[in-house]
Short mmCIF file of C-alpha atoms and ligand atoms in Angstrom, two decimals:
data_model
loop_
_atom_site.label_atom_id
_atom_site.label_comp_id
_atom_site.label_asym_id
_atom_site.label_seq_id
_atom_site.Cartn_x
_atom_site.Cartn_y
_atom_site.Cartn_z
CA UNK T 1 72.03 -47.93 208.11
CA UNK T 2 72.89 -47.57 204.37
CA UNK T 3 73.44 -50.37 201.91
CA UNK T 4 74.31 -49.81 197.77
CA UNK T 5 73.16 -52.16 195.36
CA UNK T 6 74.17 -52.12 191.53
CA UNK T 7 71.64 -53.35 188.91
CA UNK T 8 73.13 -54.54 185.33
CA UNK T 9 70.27 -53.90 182.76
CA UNK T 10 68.77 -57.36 181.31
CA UNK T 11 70.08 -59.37 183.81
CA UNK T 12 67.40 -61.15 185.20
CA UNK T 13 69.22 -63.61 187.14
CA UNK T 14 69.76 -61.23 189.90
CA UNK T 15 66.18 -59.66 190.05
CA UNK T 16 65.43 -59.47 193.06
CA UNK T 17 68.72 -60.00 195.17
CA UNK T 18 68.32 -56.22 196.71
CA UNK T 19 64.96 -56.98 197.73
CA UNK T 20 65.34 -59.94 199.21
CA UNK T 21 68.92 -58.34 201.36
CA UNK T 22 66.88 -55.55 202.49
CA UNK T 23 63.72 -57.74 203.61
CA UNK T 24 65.99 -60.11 205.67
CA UNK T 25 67.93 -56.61 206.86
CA UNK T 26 64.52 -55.01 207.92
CA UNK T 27 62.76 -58.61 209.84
CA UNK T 28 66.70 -58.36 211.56
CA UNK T 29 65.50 -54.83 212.67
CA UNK T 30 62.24 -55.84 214.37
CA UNK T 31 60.23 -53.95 211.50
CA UNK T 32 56.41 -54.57 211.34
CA UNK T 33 55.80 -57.55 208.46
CA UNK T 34 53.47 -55.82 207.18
CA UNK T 35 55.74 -52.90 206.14
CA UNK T 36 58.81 -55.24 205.41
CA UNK T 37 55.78 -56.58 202.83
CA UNK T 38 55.10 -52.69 201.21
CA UNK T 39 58.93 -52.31 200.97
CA UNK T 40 59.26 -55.54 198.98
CA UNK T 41 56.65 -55.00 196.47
CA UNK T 42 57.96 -51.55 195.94
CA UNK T 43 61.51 -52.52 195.29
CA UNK T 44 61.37 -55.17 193.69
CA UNK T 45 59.29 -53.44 191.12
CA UNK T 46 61.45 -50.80 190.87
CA UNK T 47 64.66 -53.37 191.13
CA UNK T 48 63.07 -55.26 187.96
CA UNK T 49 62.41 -51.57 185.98
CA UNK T 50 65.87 -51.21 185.75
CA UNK T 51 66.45 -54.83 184.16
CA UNK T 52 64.10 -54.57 181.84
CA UNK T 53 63.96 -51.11 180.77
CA UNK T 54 66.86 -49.49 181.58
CA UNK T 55 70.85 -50.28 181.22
CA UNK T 56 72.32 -50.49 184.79
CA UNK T 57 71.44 -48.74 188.04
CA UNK T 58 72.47 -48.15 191.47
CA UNK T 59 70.19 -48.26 194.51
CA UNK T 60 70.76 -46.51 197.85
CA UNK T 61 68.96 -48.38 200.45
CA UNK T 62 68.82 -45.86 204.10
CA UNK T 63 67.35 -46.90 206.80
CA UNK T 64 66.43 -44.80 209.66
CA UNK T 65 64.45 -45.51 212.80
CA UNK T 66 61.46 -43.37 211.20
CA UNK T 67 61.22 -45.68 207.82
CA UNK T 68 63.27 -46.56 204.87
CA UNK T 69 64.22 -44.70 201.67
CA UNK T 70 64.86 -46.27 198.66
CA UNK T 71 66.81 -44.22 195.70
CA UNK T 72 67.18 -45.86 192.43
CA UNK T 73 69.34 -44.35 189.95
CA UNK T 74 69.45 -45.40 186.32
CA UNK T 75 70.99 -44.86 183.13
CA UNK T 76 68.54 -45.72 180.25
CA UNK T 77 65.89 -44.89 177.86
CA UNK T 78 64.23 -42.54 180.31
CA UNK T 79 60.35 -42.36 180.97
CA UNK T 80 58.95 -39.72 178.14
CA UNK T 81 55.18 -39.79 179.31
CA UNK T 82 55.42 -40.35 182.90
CA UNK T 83 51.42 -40.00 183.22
CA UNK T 84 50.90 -42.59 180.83
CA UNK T 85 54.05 -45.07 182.14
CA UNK T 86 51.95 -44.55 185.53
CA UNK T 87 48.95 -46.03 184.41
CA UNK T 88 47.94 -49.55 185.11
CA UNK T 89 48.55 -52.15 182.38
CA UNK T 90 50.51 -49.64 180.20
CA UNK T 91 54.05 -50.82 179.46
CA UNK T 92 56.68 -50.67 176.30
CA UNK T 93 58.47 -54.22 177.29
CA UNK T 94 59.87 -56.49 175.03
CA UNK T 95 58.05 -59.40 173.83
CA UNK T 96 60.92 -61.34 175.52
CA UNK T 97 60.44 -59.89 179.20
CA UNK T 98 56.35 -60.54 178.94
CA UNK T 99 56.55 -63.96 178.10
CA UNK T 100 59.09 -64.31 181.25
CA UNK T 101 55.83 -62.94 182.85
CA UNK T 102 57.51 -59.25 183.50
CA UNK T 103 55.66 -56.34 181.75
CA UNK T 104 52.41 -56.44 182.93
CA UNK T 105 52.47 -52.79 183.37
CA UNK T 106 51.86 -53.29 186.83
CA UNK T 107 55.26 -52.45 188.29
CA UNK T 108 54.95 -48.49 188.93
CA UNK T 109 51.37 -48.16 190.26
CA UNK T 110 52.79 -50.80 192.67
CA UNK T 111 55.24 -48.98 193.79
CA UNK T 112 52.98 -45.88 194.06
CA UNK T 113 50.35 -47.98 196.07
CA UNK T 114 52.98 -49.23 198.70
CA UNK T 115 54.70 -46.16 199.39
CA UNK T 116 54.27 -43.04 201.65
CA UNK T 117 55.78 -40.67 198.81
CA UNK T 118 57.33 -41.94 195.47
CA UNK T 119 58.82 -38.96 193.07
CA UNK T 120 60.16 -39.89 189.66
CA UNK T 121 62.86 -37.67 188.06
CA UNK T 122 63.84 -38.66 184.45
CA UNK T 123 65.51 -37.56 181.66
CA UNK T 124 64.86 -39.02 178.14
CA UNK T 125 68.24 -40.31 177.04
CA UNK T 126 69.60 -40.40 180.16
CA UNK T 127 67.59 -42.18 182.67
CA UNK T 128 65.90 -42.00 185.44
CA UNK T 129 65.32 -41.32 189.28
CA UNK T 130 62.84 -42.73 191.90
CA UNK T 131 62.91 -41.74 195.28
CA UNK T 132 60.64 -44.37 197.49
CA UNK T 133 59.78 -43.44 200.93
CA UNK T 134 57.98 -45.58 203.61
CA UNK T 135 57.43 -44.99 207.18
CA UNK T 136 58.04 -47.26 209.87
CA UNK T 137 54.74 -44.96 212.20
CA UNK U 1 45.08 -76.99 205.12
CA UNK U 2 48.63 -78.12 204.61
CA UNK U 3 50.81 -78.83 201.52
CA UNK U 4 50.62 -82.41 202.14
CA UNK U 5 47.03 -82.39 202.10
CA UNK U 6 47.08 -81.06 198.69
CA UNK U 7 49.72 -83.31 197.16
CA UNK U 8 47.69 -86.44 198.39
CA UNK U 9 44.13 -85.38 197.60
CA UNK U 10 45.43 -83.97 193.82
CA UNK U 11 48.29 -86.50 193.71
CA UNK U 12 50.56 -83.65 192.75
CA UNK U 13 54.11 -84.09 191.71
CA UNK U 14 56.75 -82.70 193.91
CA UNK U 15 59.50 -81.21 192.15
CA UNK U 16 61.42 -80.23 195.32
CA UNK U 17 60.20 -79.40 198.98
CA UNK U 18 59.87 -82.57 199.96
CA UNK U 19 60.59 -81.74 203.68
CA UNK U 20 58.32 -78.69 203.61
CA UNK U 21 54.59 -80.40 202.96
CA UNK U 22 53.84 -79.14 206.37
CA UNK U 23 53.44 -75.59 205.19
CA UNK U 24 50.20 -73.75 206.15
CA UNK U 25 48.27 -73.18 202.71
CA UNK U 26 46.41 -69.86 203.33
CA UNK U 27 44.30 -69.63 199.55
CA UNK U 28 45.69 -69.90 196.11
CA UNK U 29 46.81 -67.19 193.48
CA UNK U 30 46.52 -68.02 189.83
CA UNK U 31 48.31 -66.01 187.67
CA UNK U 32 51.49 -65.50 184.97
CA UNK U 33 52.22 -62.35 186.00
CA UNK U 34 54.93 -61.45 188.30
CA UNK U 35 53.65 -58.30 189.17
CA UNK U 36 50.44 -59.22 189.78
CA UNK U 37 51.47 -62.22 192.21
CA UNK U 38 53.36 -59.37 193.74
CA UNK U 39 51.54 -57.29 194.44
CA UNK U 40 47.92 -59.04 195.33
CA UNK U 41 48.75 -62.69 196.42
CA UNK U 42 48.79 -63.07 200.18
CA UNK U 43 51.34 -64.73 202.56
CA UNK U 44 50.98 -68.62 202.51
CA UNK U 45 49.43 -68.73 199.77
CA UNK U 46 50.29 -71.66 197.03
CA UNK U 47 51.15 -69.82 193.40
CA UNK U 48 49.62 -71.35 190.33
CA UNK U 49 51.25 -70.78 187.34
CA UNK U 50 52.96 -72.08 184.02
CA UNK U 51 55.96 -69.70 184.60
CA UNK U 52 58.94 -72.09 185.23
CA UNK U 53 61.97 -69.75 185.42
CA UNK U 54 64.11 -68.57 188.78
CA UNK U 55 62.28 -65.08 188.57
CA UNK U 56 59.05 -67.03 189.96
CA UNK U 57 61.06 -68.59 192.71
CA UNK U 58 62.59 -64.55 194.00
CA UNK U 59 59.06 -63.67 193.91
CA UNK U 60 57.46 -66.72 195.83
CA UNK U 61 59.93 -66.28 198.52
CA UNK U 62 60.06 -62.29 199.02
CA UNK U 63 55.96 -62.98 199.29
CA UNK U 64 56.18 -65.68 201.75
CA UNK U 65 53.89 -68.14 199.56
CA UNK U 66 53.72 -71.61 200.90
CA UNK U 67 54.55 -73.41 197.58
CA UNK U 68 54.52 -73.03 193.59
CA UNK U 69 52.07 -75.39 191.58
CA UNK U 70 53.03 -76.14 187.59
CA UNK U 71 49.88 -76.33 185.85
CA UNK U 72 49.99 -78.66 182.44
CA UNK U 73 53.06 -80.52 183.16
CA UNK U 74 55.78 -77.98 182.79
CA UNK U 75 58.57 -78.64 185.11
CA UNK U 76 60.67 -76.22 186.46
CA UNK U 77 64.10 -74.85 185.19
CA UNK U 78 67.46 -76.27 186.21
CA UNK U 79 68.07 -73.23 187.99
CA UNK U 80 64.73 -72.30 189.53
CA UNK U 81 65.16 -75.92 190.94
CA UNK U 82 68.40 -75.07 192.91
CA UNK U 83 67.44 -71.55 193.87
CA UNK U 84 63.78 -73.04 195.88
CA UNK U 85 66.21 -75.81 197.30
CA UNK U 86 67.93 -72.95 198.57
CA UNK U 87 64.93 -70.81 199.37
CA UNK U 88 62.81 -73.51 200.97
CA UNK U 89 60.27 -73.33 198.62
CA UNK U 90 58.57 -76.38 197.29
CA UNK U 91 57.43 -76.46 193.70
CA UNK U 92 54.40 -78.78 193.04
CA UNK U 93 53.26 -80.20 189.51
CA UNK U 94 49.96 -81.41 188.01
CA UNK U 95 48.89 -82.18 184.55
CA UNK U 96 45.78 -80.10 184.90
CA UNK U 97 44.67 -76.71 183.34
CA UNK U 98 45.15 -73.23 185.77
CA UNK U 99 41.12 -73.77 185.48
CA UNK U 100 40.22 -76.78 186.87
CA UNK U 101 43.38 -77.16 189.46
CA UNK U 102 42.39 -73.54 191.12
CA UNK U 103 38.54 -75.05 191.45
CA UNK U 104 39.74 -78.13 192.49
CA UNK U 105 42.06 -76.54 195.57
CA UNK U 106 39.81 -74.14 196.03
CA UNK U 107 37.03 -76.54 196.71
CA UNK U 108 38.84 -78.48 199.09
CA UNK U 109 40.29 -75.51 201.29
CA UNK U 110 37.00 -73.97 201.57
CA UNK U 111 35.13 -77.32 202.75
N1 ADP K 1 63.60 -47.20 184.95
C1 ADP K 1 62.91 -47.03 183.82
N2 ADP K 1 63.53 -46.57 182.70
C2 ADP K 1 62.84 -46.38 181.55
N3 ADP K 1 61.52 -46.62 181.43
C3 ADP K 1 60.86 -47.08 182.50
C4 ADP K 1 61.50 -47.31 183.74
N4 ADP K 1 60.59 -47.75 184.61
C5 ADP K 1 59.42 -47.79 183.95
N5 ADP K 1 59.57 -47.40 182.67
C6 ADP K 1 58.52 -47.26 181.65
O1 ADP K 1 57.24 -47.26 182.29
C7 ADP K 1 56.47 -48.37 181.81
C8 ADP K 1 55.57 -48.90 182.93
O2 ADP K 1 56.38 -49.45 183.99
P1 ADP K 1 55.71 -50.54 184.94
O3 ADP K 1 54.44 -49.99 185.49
O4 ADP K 1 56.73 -51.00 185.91
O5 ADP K 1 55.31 -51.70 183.94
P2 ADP K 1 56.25 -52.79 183.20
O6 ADP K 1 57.59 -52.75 183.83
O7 ADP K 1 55.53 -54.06 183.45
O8 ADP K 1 56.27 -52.40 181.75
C9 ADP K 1 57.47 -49.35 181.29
O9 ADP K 1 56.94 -50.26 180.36
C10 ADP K 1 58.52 -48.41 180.67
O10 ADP K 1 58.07 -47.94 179.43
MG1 MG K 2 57.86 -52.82 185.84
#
């Protein structure tokens, strides 16, 4: 089953909406809640990247009967330090974004911590690719 | 523990959720941060913040949490309003600090 999402950068509002289609896809499926709950945080996290650091993005949602695979594709800033964007409480958002409680620097160990294989592939001036994987067992 | 039990022993305002006091409260999360509430706070739990925008409404209902409690008085937005309507979320208020409301519920669901 494959779905295709498209994230406008800064736009808040819809934070969230591909998470939330692909939770209420996955409980449709049967899916263990406690994976449907590791897919969420991991999405949404990377969902709300692209808002608040990038410019727009698509996401590729597959899912297979072994797990799910989440591909989010962005144009933006790109990550130059991708050690250092990894590491928890490190993050370059706007004063703006933290305030709205975003930018905690929380988002990509998150996603690390929820999935069974995460691979970023960026470009400065560019953007950026994550690849999110998560087994169903 | 139910919602109910909390707005009556606190004498918490309810925003919206009227219909949905008879949610199971599991523990509390305190905290501003989105990410943090997403990634550590537990199903059922009620969320107690001073974040008042829609964002915290996505996130309460992707983590199952059994309500959203305004510390200091802060109501929420217009739009966060309609969106937990939608969601079935209620949103709670109090007057009180994050401080002393988080001792206070966690007093009573751990007697
Ligand atoms: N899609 C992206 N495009 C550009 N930079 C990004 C992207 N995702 C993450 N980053 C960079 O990595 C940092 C850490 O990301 P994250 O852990 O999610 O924390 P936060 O989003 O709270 O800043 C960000 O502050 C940003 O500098
Ligand atoms: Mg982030």
């Amino acid at each position: 089953m494959k779905f295709q999402y498209s994230v406008e950068g800064g736009d808040f509002t819809m934070a969230g909406h591909a998470s939330s289609q692909v939770k209420k896809s996955l409980k449709q499926l049967g899916i263990d809640s406690s994976i449907i709950k590791r897919v969420v945080v991991a999405l949404y996290e990377a969902e709300v990247n692209i808002v608040a650091h990038a410019y727009r993005g698509v996401i590729d949602v597959d899912i297979e009967s072994a797990g799910i695979k989440l591909k989010l594709t962005d144009e933006g800033p790109g990550i130059p330090d991708i050690e250092k964007a990894m590491t928890k409480g490190f993050s370059t958002a706007s004063a703006a974004v933290r305030e709205m409680g975003f930018g905690a620097g929380m988002g990509l160990p998150n996603i690390r911590d929820n999935s069974d294989r995460f691979t970023i592939d960026t470009v400065v001036n560019k953007g950026t690719v994550l690849s999110i994987e998560i087994d169903f067992k | 523990m139910k919602i109910q039990d909390l707005v009556d022993s606190l004498g918490l305002v309810v925003f919206t959720g009227q219909t949905l006091l008879d949610n199971e409260v599991t523990g509390g999360y305190t905290s501003d941060l989105l990410s943090d509430v997403m990634g550590f706070a537990k199903e059922g739990n009620i969320w107690i913040t001073l974040q008042t925008h829609k964002n915290v409404i996505g996130v309460a209902s992707l983590k199952d949490l059994s309500a959203i409690l305004l510390i200091k008085g802060f109501e929420p937005d217009q739009d966060a309003l309609a969106l937990a309507e939608k969601e079935d979320i209620p949103i709670l208020g109090t007057k009180m600090g994050a401080f002393e409301i988080s001792a206070k519920i966690y007093n009573l669901i751990n007697s």
